[in-house]
Amino acid sequence: MAILDSLNTTRLLPFTLQHSEPFDPSTVISITVFFSLICLCIIIGHLLEENRWANESIAALLLGLVSGAVVLVISKGQSSRILVFNEELFFLYMLPPIIFNAGFQVKKKHFFKNFSTILSFGVVGTLISFCIISSGVLLLLKKIGLTQLNTNDYLAIGAILSATDSVCTLQVLNQEETPFLYSVVFGEGVVNDATSIVLFNAVQSLDLSNLSGITALELLGTFLYLFFTSTFLGISVGLLSAYIIKKLYIGRHSTDREIALMLLMAYVSYMIAELMSLSGILTVFFTGIVMSHYTWHNVSESSRITTKHAFATMSFISETFIFLYVGMDALDIDKWRESNSSAGTFLAVSSTMMALVLIGRAAFVFPLANVLNWLKKREDQKIEFRKQVHLKIPILVAAPVKICSVFTNYCNFQFIIWWAGLMRGAVTVALSYNALSHKYVLQFSGSAQGTLNERSLMITCTIIVVLFSTLLFGSVTKHLIGAILGIQRAAASLSELTVHHVWRKFDDKFMRPVFGGRGFVTYEPASPTGAADPIHEH
């Protein structure tokens, strides 16, 4: 009965305790139940390890939906959530370990080899998608009957729906099997998230009555400033951590200290970026890259093993937490009630948003890919065209995939890049809640009841898009890769080897003697296992 009462009467922020008691039982029960669900997600994910149609993200979403339905029944229709979403919880605690670990684990050679493609898709592509989605919702949603939102609100929707899900990409793409696709799609996702957040923040205070060419240049200048400053900050903190650990030999006395220093400096880089109004995502991502290249090789062998698994574990728990919550939040009864809309309206709005996401991504992936192919002289550097192969997939998805395969006969790589980037996830949800926050000048806002209904409708439909895109595209992506592309390893071109050789000479002569890294561990030689670890490839 205590559990039932707590679910009936309590909707608490995570880890927030009541002032009347040292430990409020309702809070303790809520956290215990939620953590138990995370444990169940881990077990289910283990059982589905060999299943190519499901992963931890999908399992967590489905479990969240089931849990939300159970809580809804127990609370007699009052609430579907054990914990109430707080965008600060996501941006300050959940997102940093995910992005840092991605930078720490990424194959650096593949990432920087495709850096021009990543920047083109992540920056130019996001801007194209933003313009198309914003224009589409402005024109189409008014025809559906949404008339209370203003132009700034539609621009905010465009920025929100332009944010891809780099978290889910980590689970549906394998950088060992498809290094090119992984580096391009995931790298684009990281840059895309940063670009989307910059765009979202920009439209919060955009004065549409004074738009001019200077406004566009100011937005471009702001993004370039944020991108390069955030990247520089991340690299600087990473190099600083490597220099400190190399010079002080902290591991001689305590491996705990050097592990703690790596963890804290990585998190501090993110917080400094946020304090300076920079992109914490880019900063902590590049901090992870630099730490894996230098700092990781300066610590003791036991610390190398510990940090590698500690970073991965924190990232995994954060991912599971996010998707579990999103699944539960899809049944948020308050938002469904506040929207005061029919099932047909929900279907029309969410379908329109999903269609614009598809069109917006196609509008930049295929044209930009062909422009990049034209600029690249060597055939093996291009986003390849491949002949179609026979698809062996279940009948439920055979029809849509075969329809798509007519188009992908000439652009299979491009099709996979388009498809894998269609997933929308936690960043989209966090930005949509952010837009409803009263601490910003612009919200999906207004005092009229009609505006309240429409903004509740928009956030509910956004969550529907997140669920649909993650479940559909997340489950089918692995099969599309296997059927259309196969598992192929492209041989490095002569020019790539030359560039890598020049960088290695510079790195060995100037960088490693100062900042350490593989081959320059003073007090303990790197282990053969650590030295050969493929995830820390140059």
Coordinates of C-alpha atoms in Angstrom, one line a residue:
M1 CA 0.0 0.0 0.0
A2 CA 2.9 2.4 0.7
I3 CA 4.0 2.0 -3.0
L4 CA 0.5 2.6 -4.2
D5 CA 0.1 5.7 -2.1
S6 CA 3.4 7.1 -3.2
L7 CA 2.6 6.6 -6.9
N8 CA -0.8 8.1 -6.3
T9 CA 0.3 11.2 -4.6
T10 CA 3.9 11.9 -5.6
R11 CA 5.6 13.3 -8.7
L12 CA 9.1 14.2 -7.6
L13 CA 12.2 15.4 -9.3
P14 CA 15.1 12.9 -9.2
F15 CA 17.0 12.8 -5.9
T16 CA 15.0 15.7 -4.5
L17 CA 14.1 15.1 -0.8
Q18 CA 11.2 16.7 1.2
H19 CA 12.2 19.2 3.8
S20 CA 10.1 17.6 6.5
E21 CA 12.1 14.3 6.8
P22 CA 15.8 13.4 6.3
F23 CA 14.6 10.7 3.8
D24 CA 11.2 11.0 2.3
P25 CA 9.9 7.4 1.8
S26 CA 8.1 8.4 -1.4
T27 CA 11.4 9.6 -3.0
V28 CA 13.3 6.5 -1.8
I29 CA 10.5 4.2 -3.2
S30 CA 10.5 6.0 -6.6
I31 CA 14.3 5.9 -7.0
T32 CA 14.4 2.2 -5.9
V33 CA 11.7 1.2 -8.4
F34 CA 13.3 3.2 -11.2
F35 CA 16.8 1.7 -10.5
S36 CA 15.2 -1.8 -10.4
L37 CA 13.8 -1.1 -13.9
I38 CA 17.3 -0.2 -15.1
C39 CA 18.6 -3.5 -13.7
L40 CA 15.8 -5.3 -15.5
C41 CA 16.8 -3.4 -18.7
I42 CA 20.3 -4.7 -18.4
I43 CA 19.2 -8.3 -17.9
I44 CA 16.8 -8.1 -20.9
G45 CA 19.6 -6.5 -23.0
H46 CA 21.9 -9.4 -22.1
L47 CA 19.2 -11.9 -23.2
L48 CA 18.8 -10.0 -26.5
E49 CA 22.5 -9.8 -27.2
E50 CA 22.3 -12.1 -30.2
N51 CA 19.0 -10.6 -31.5
R52 CA 19.7 -8.4 -34.5
W53 CA 16.2 -6.8 -34.2
A54 CA 16.5 -5.4 -30.7
N55 CA 19.0 -3.6 -28.6
E56 CA 19.2 -2.0 -25.1
S57 CA 17.6 1.2 -26.4
I58 CA 14.6 -0.5 -27.9
A59 CA 14.3 -2.8 -24.8
A60 CA 14.4 0.2 -22.5
L61 CA 11.8 2.1 -24.5
L62 CA 9.4 -0.8 -24.5
L63 CA 10.0 -1.5 -20.8
G64 CA 9.4 2.1 -20.1
L65 CA 6.1 2.0 -22.0
V66 CA 5.0 -1.1 -20.1
S67 CA 6.1 0.4 -16.7
G68 CA 4.3 3.6 -17.5
A69 CA 1.1 1.7 -18.3
V70 CA 1.4 -0.2 -15.0
V71 CA 2.0 3.0 -13.0
L72 CA -0.9 4.7 -14.8
V73 CA -3.2 1.9 -13.7
I74 CA -1.8 1.8 -10.1
S75 CA -2.2 5.6 -9.8
K76 CA -5.8 5.4 -11.2
G77 CA -4.9 7.6 -14.2
Q78 CA -3.1 10.3 -12.2
S79 CA 0.5 9.7 -13.4
S80 CA 2.6 7.4 -15.6
R81 CA 5.9 8.4 -14.3
I82 CA 7.9 7.5 -11.2
L83 CA 10.3 10.4 -11.7
V84 CA 9.5 13.8 -13.3
F85 CA 11.8 14.8 -16.2
N86 CA 14.2 17.6 -15.6
E87 CA 16.2 18.8 -18.6
E88 CA 19.0 19.9 -16.3
L89 CA 19.3 16.3 -15.1
F90 CA 19.8 15.3 -18.7
F91 CA 22.2 18.0 -19.9
L92 CA 24.3 18.1 -16.7
Y93 CA 24.4 14.5 -15.6
M94 CA 23.2 12.0 -18.2
L95 CA 24.6 13.4 -21.5
P96 CA 28.3 14.2 -20.6
P97 CA 29.3 10.5 -19.8
I98 CA 27.7 9.3 -23.0
I99 CA 29.4 11.8 -25.3
F100 CA 32.8 11.6 -23.4
N101 CA 32.9 7.8 -23.7
A102 CA 32.0 8.1 -27.4
G103 CA 35.0 10.3 -28.0
F104 CA 37.2 8.1 -25.7
Q105 CA 36.2 5.0 -27.7
V106 CA 36.0 6.4 -31.2
K107 CA 38.5 5.3 -33.9
K108 CA 40.4 8.5 -34.3
K109 CA 41.9 7.7 -37.7
H110 CA 38.5 7.0 -39.3
F111 CA 36.9 10.0 -37.6
F112 CA 39.4 12.6 -38.7
K113 CA 39.8 11.0 -42.2
N114 CA 36.1 11.7 -42.7
F115 CA 36.1 15.0 -40.8
S116 CA 35.1 17.1 -43.8
T117 CA 32.1 14.9 -44.5
I118 CA 31.1 15.0 -40.8
L119 CA 31.3 18.8 -40.7
S120 CA 29.3 19.1 -43.9
F121 CA 26.5 16.9 -42.8
G122 CA 26.6 18.1 -39.2
V123 CA 26.6 21.8 -39.9
V124 CA 25.3 22.5 -43.4
G125 CA 23.0 19.5 -43.4
T126 CA 21.5 20.5 -40.0
L127 CA 20.9 24.0 -41.3
I128 CA 19.1 22.7 -44.4
S129 CA 17.0 20.3 -42.3
F130 CA 16.2 23.1 -39.9
C131 CA 14.9 25.4 -42.7
I132 CA 12.8 22.6 -44.3
I133 CA 11.2 21.4 -41.1
S134 CA 10.5 24.9 -39.8
S135 CA 8.9 25.9 -43.1
G136 CA 6.9 22.7 -43.3
V137 CA 5.5 22.9 -39.8
L138 CA 4.7 26.6 -40.3
L139 CA 2.7 25.8 -43.5
L140 CA 1.2 22.4 -42.7
L141 CA 0.3 22.6 -39.0
K142 CA -1.8 25.7 -39.5
K143 CA -3.8 23.8 -42.1
I144 CA -4.3 21.1 -39.5
G145 CA -5.8 23.6 -37.2
L146 CA -2.9 24.8 -34.9
T147 CA -3.2 28.6 -34.9
Q148 CA -1.9 29.7 -31.5
L149 CA 1.8 29.2 -32.0
N150 CA 3.9 32.0 -33.4
T151 CA 6.7 32.0 -36.0
N152 CA 9.4 31.7 -33.3
D153 CA 7.7 28.6 -32.0
Y154 CA 7.8 26.9 -35.4
L155 CA 11.5 27.8 -35.7
A156 CA 12.0 26.1 -32.3
I157 CA 10.2 23.0 -33.5
G158 CA 12.5 23.0 -36.6
A159 CA 15.6 23.1 -34.3
I160 CA 14.2 20.4 -32.0
L161 CA 13.3 17.9 -34.8
S162 CA 16.7 18.5 -36.5
A163 CA 18.5 17.0 -33.6
T164 CA 19.5 13.4 -34.4
D165 CA 20.0 10.7 -31.8
S166 CA 23.8 10.0 -31.6
V167 CA 23.1 7.9 -28.5
C168 CA 21.1 5.3 -30.4
T169 CA 23.6 5.4 -33.2
L170 CA 26.2 3.9 -30.9
Q171 CA 24.0 0.8 -30.5
V172 CA 22.8 0.2 -34.1
L173 CA 26.2 0.8 -35.8
N174 CA 29.4 -1.2 -35.1
Q175 CA 32.6 0.7 -35.6
E176 CA 34.5 -2.6 -36.1
E177 CA 32.3 -3.9 -38.8
T178 CA 31.4 -0.6 -40.5
P179 CA 34.0 2.0 -39.5
F180 CA 33.1 4.4 -42.3
L181 CA 29.4 4.5 -41.5
Y182 CA 30.0 4.7 -37.8
S183 CA 32.4 7.6 -38.0
V184 CA 30.3 9.6 -40.4
V185 CA 26.9 9.0 -38.8
F186 CA 28.0 9.2 -35.2
G187 CA 30.4 12.1 -35.9
E188 CA 27.6 13.9 -37.7
G189 CA 25.3 13.2 -34.7
V190 CA 27.7 14.9 -32.3
V191 CA 28.2 18.0 -34.5
N192 CA 24.5 17.9 -35.3
D193 CA 23.5 18.0 -31.6
A194 CA 25.7 21.0 -31.0
T195 CA 24.4 22.8 -34.1
S196 CA 20.7 22.1 -33.1
I197 CA 21.3 23.4 -29.6
V198 CA 22.9 26.6 -31.0
L199 CA 20.0 27.0 -33.4
F200 CA 17.5 26.4 -30.6
N201 CA 19.1 28.9 -28.3
A202 CA 19.3 31.4 -31.2
V203 CA 15.6 31.3 -32.0
Q204 CA 14.7 31.8 -28.4
S205 CA 15.4 35.5 -28.6
L206 CA 15.3 36.0 -32.4
D207 CA 13.5 39.3 -33.3
L208 CA 11.7 38.5 -36.5
S209 CA 10.7 42.1 -37.1
N210 CA 14.4 43.1 -37.6
L211 CA 15.6 40.2 -39.8
S212 CA 18.3 41.0 -42.3
G213 CA 21.4 39.6 -43.9
I214 CA 23.4 40.7 -40.9
T215 CA 21.2 38.5 -38.7
A216 CA 22.2 35.4 -40.7
L217 CA 25.9 36.4 -40.6
E218 CA 25.6 36.8 -36.8
L219 CA 24.1 33.4 -36.4
L220 CA 26.9 31.9 -38.6
G221 CA 29.6 33.8 -36.7
T222 CA 28.1 32.6 -33.4
F223 CA 28.1 29.0 -34.5
L224 CA 31.7 29.2 -35.8
Y225 CA 32.8 30.8 -32.6
L226 CA 31.1 28.2 -30.4
F227 CA 32.4 25.3 -32.6
F228 CA 36.1 26.3 -32.6
T229 CA 36.2 27.6 -29.0
S230 CA 34.5 24.5 -27.7
T231 CA 36.8 22.2 -29.6
F232 CA 39.9 24.2 -28.4
L233 CA 38.7 24.0 -24.8
G234 CA 38.2 20.2 -25.0
I235 CA 41.6 19.7 -26.6
S236 CA 43.2 22.0 -24.0
V237 CA 41.7 20.2 -21.0
G238 CA 42.6 16.8 -22.5
L239 CA 46.3 17.9 -23.0
L240 CA 46.4 19.4 -19.5
S241 CA 45.3 16.1 -17.9
A242 CA 47.9 14.2 -19.9
Y243 CA 50.7 16.6 -18.9
I244 CA 49.7 16.6 -15.2
I245 CA 49.5 12.8 -14.9
K246 CA 52.7 12.4 -17.0
K247 CA 54.8 14.8 -14.9
L248 CA 53.5 14.0 -11.4
Y249 CA 53.5 10.2 -11.8
I250 CA 50.4 10.0 -9.7
G251 CA 50.0 6.3 -10.3
R252 CA 53.2 5.6 -8.3
H253 CA 51.3 6.2 -5.1
S254 CA 47.6 5.9 -5.9
T255 CA 45.8 4.6 -9.0
D256 CA 42.6 5.9 -7.4
R257 CA 43.9 9.5 -7.7
E258 CA 44.8 9.2 -11.4
I259 CA 41.4 7.6 -12.2
A260 CA 39.6 10.3 -10.2
L261 CA 41.6 13.0 -11.9
M262 CA 40.7 11.8 -15.4
L263 CA 37.0 11.5 -14.4
L264 CA 36.8 14.9 -12.8
M265 CA 38.8 16.8 -15.5
A266 CA 36.6 15.3 -18.2
Y267 CA 33.5 16.5 -16.4
V268 CA 35.0 19.9 -15.5
S269 CA 35.6 20.5 -19.3
Y270 CA 31.9 20.1 -19.9
M271 CA 30.9 22.3 -17.0
I272 CA 33.4 25.0 -18.0
A273 CA 32.0 25.0 -21.5
E274 CA 28.5 25.4 -20.2
L275 CA 29.5 28.2 -17.9
M276 CA 31.1 30.0 -20.8
S277 CA 27.9 29.4 -22.9
L278 CA 29.8 27.1 -25.3
S279 CA 28.9 23.7 -26.6
G280 CA 29.6 21.2 -23.8
I281 CA 28.9 18.4 -26.2
L282 CA 31.7 19.3 -28.5
T283 CA 34.1 20.1 -25.6
V284 CA 33.7 16.8 -23.7
F285 CA 33.8 14.8 -27.0
F286 CA 37.2 16.2 -28.0
T287 CA 38.4 15.9 -24.4
G288 CA 37.6 12.2 -24.7
I289 CA 39.5 11.9 -27.9
V290 CA 42.6 13.6 -26.5
M291 CA 42.5 11.7 -23.2
S292 CA 42.3 8.4 -25.1
H293 CA 45.3 9.4 -27.3
Y294 CA 47.6 10.8 -24.5
T295 CA 46.3 10.6 -20.9
W296 CA 45.1 7.0 -21.1
H297 CA 48.6 5.8 -21.9
N298 CA 50.2 7.8 -19.1
V299 CA 48.4 5.9 -16.3
S300 CA 49.2 2.6 -14.7
E301 CA 48.0 -0.6 -16.3
S302 CA 45.3 -1.2 -13.7
S303 CA 44.1 2.3 -14.2
R304 CA 43.9 1.8 -18.0
I305 CA 41.6 -1.2 -17.5
T306 CA 39.5 0.5 -14.8
T307 CA 39.0 3.8 -16.7
K308 CA 38.1 2.0 -19.9
H309 CA 35.3 0.0 -18.2
A310 CA 34.3 2.8 -15.9
F311 CA 33.6 5.2 -18.7
A312 CA 31.8 2.6 -20.7
T313 CA 29.7 1.6 -17.7
M314 CA 28.6 5.2 -16.9
S315 CA 27.7 5.8 -20.5
F316 CA 25.7 2.6 -20.6
I317 CA 23.7 3.4 -17.5
S318 CA 23.0 6.9 -18.7
E319 CA 21.7 5.6 -22.0
T320 CA 19.5 3.1 -20.4
F321 CA 18.2 5.7 -17.9
I322 CA 17.3 8.1 -20.8
F323 CA 15.5 5.6 -23.0
L324 CA 13.6 4.0 -20.0
Y325 CA 12.3 7.5 -19.0
V326 CA 11.3 8.5 -22.6
G327 CA 9.3 5.3 -22.8
M328 CA 7.5 6.1 -19.5
D329 CA 7.0 9.7 -20.5
A330 CA 5.1 8.8 -23.7
L331 CA 2.1 8.0 -21.4
D332 CA 2.3 11.3 -19.5
I333 CA -1.4 11.7 -18.9
D334 CA -1.2 15.4 -18.0
K335 CA 0.2 16.3 -21.5
W336 CA -2.5 14.2 -23.2
R337 CA -5.2 15.9 -21.2
E338 CA -3.8 19.4 -21.6
S339 CA -3.6 19.0 -25.4
N340 CA -7.4 18.5 -25.5
S341 CA -7.0 17.0 -29.0
S342 CA -8.6 14.1 -30.8
A343 CA -6.7 10.9 -31.9
G344 CA -7.0 12.2 -35.5
T345 CA -5.2 15.4 -34.6
F346 CA -2.4 13.5 -32.8
L347 CA -2.0 11.2 -35.8
A348 CA -2.0 14.1 -38.3
V349 CA 0.5 16.3 -36.3
S350 CA 3.0 13.4 -35.5
S351 CA 2.8 12.1 -39.1
T352 CA 3.5 15.5 -40.5
M353 CA 6.5 15.9 -38.2
M354 CA 7.8 12.5 -39.0
A355 CA 7.4 13.1 -42.8
L356 CA 9.2 16.5 -42.5
V357 CA 12.1 14.7 -40.6
L358 CA 12.4 12.2 -43.5
I359 CA 12.3 14.9 -46.2
G360 CA 14.6 17.3 -44.3
R361 CA 17.3 14.6 -44.0
A362 CA 17.0 13.5 -47.5
A363 CA 17.3 17.1 -48.7
F364 CA 20.8 17.3 -47.5
V365 CA 22.3 13.8 -47.4
F366 CA 22.0 13.0 -51.1
P367 CA 22.9 16.4 -52.5
L368 CA 25.8 16.9 -50.1
A369 CA 27.1 13.4 -50.6
N370 CA 27.3 13.9 -54.4
V371 CA 28.9 17.3 -54.0
L372 CA 31.5 15.7 -51.7
N373 CA 32.0 12.9 -54.2
W374 CA 32.6 15.5 -56.9
L375 CA 35.2 17.3 -54.8
K376 CA 37.1 14.1 -53.9
K377 CA 39.5 13.0 -56.6
R378 CA 40.1 9.4 -55.6
E379 CA 37.3 6.9 -56.0
D380 CA 38.0 5.1 -52.8
Q381 CA 37.5 8.3 -50.8
K382 CA 34.0 8.8 -52.0
I383 CA 30.7 7.9 -50.4
E384 CA 30.5 4.8 -52.5
F385 CA 27.8 3.6 -54.9
R386 CA 27.2 -0.1 -54.7
K387 CA 25.1 -2.5 -56.6
Q388 CA 22.0 -3.9 -55.0
V389 CA 22.0 -7.3 -53.4
H390 CA 19.1 -9.6 -52.5
L391 CA 17.4 -8.7 -49.2
K392 CA 16.7 -11.5 -46.7
I393 CA 14.4 -9.9 -44.2
P394 CA 11.0 -10.8 -42.6
I395 CA 7.8 -10.1 -44.5
L396 CA 6.7 -7.3 -42.1
V397 CA 9.4 -5.0 -43.4
A398 CA 10.0 -6.6 -46.8
A399 CA 7.6 -4.3 -48.7
P400 CA 8.9 -0.9 -47.5
V401 CA 12.5 -2.0 -47.8
K402 CA 12.1 -3.3 -51.3
I403 CA 10.4 -0.1 -52.3
C404 CA 13.4 1.8 -50.9
S405 CA 15.8 -0.6 -52.6
V406 CA 14.7 0.6 -56.0
F407 CA 16.2 3.9 -55.1
T408 CA 19.2 2.5 -53.2
N409 CA 20.3 0.5 -56.3
Y410 CA 22.5 3.5 -57.1
C411 CA 23.2 5.0 -53.7
N412 CA 23.4 2.4 -51.0
F413 CA 25.9 4.1 -48.8
Q414 CA 24.0 7.3 -49.0
F415 CA 20.8 5.5 -48.2
I416 CA 22.2 4.0 -45.0
I417 CA 23.5 7.4 -43.9
W418 CA 20.1 8.9 -44.5
W419 CA 18.3 6.0 -42.8
A420 CA 20.6 5.7 -39.7
G421 CA 20.3 9.4 -39.0
L422 CA 16.5 9.4 -38.9
M423 CA 16.3 8.4 -35.2
R424 CA 15.3 11.1 -32.8
G425 CA 16.0 10.6 -29.1
A426 CA 16.8 12.2 -25.8
V427 CA 18.2 15.5 -27.1
T428 CA 15.0 16.1 -29.0
V429 CA 12.9 15.3 -25.9
A430 CA 15.2 17.5 -23.7
L431 CA 14.9 20.4 -26.0
S432 CA 11.2 20.1 -26.3
Y433 CA 10.9 20.3 -22.5
N434 CA 13.4 23.1 -22.5
A435 CA 11.1 25.0 -24.8
L436 CA 8.3 24.7 -22.2
S437 CA 10.5 26.0 -19.4
H438 CA 9.5 29.4 -17.9
K439 CA 13.1 30.4 -17.5
Y440 CA 13.5 31.2 -21.2
V441 CA 12.1 34.3 -22.9
L442 CA 10.5 32.2 -25.7
Q443 CA 8.5 29.1 -24.9
F444 CA 5.8 27.4 -26.8
S445 CA 4.2 30.2 -24.9
G446 CA 1.4 32.4 -24.2
S447 CA -1.2 32.8 -21.5
A448 CA -4.2 31.7 -23.6
Q449 CA -5.7 28.2 -22.9
G450 CA -5.4 27.5 -26.7
T451 CA -1.7 28.0 -26.6
L452 CA -1.3 25.7 -23.6
N453 CA -3.2 23.0 -25.4
E454 CA -1.1 23.3 -28.5
R455 CA 2.2 23.3 -26.8
S456 CA 1.2 20.2 -24.8
L457 CA 0.1 18.7 -28.2
M458 CA 3.5 19.5 -29.7
I459 CA 5.5 17.9 -26.9
T460 CA 3.4 14.8 -26.9
C461 CA 3.7 14.4 -30.7
T462 CA 7.5 15.0 -30.4
I463 CA 7.7 12.0 -28.0
I464 CA 5.6 9.9 -30.4
V465 CA 8.1 10.8 -33.2
V466 CA 11.0 9.8 -30.9
L467 CA 9.3 6.4 -30.1
F468 CA 8.4 5.6 -33.7
S469 CA 11.7 6.6 -35.2
T470 CA 13.8 4.7 -32.6
L471 CA 11.7 1.5 -32.7
L472 CA 11.5 1.4 -36.5
F473 CA 14.8 2.7 -37.7
G474 CA 16.7 1.4 -34.7
S475 CA 15.5 -2.2 -35.3
V476 CA 15.9 -2.2 -39.1
T477 CA 19.2 -0.4 -39.5
K478 CA 21.4 -3.4 -38.7
H479 CA 19.6 -5.6 -41.3
L480 CA 19.8 -2.9 -43.9
I481 CA 23.5 -2.6 -43.4
G482 CA 24.0 -6.4 -43.6
A483 CA 21.7 -6.8 -46.6
I484 CA 22.7 -3.8 -48.7
L485 CA 26.3 -3.2 -47.8
G486 CA 27.6 -6.4 -46.1
I487 CA 30.4 -6.3 -43.7
Q488 CA 33.3 -4.7 -45.7
R489 CA 36.6 -3.2 -44.8
A490 CA 37.8 -0.7 -47.2
A491 CA 41.6 -0.6 -47.8
A492 CA 43.3 2.7 -46.9
S493 CA 44.4 4.7 -49.9
L494 CA 48.0 5.8 -50.4
S495 CA 47.2 9.4 -49.7
E496 CA 45.5 8.5 -46.4
L497 CA 48.6 6.5 -45.4
T498 CA 50.8 9.4 -46.2
V499 CA 48.7 11.9 -44.2
H500 CA 48.7 9.4 -41.3
H501 CA 52.5 8.9 -41.6
V502 CA 53.1 12.7 -41.5
W503 CA 50.9 13.1 -38.4
R504 CA 52.6 10.1 -36.7
K505 CA 56.0 11.7 -37.2
F506 CA 54.8 15.1 -35.8
D507 CA 53.1 13.4 -32.9
D508 CA 56.1 11.2 -32.0
K509 CA 58.6 14.1 -32.3
F510 CA 56.7 17.0 -30.6
M511 CA 53.5 16.0 -28.9
R512 CA 54.2 12.7 -27.0
P513 CA 57.5 13.8 -25.4
V514 CA 55.5 16.6 -23.7
F515 CA 52.0 15.0 -23.1
G516 CA 53.0 11.3 -23.0
G517 CA 50.9 8.6 -24.6
R518 CA 51.7 5.2 -26.0
G519 CA 55.4 4.6 -25.8
F520 CA 56.2 7.4 -23.4
V521 CA 55.0 6.0 -20.1
T522 CA 57.8 6.8 -17.7
Y523 CA 57.2 4.6 -14.6
E524 CA 55.5 1.6 -16.1
P525 CA 55.6 0.3 -19.7
A526 CA 52.4 -0.1 -21.5
S527 CA 51.1 -3.7 -21.5
P528 CA 51.0 -5.6 -24.8
T529 CA 47.2 -5.8 -24.4
G530 CA 46.8 -2.1 -23.8
A531 CA 49.2 -1.2 -26.6
A532 CA 47.3 -3.2 -29.1
D533 CA 43.9 -2.1 -28.0
P534 CA 42.0 -1.4 -31.3
I535 CA 39.7 1.2 -29.8
H536 CA 42.7 3.5 -29.2
E537 CA 43.9 3.3 -32.8
H538 CA 45.7 6.4 -34.1

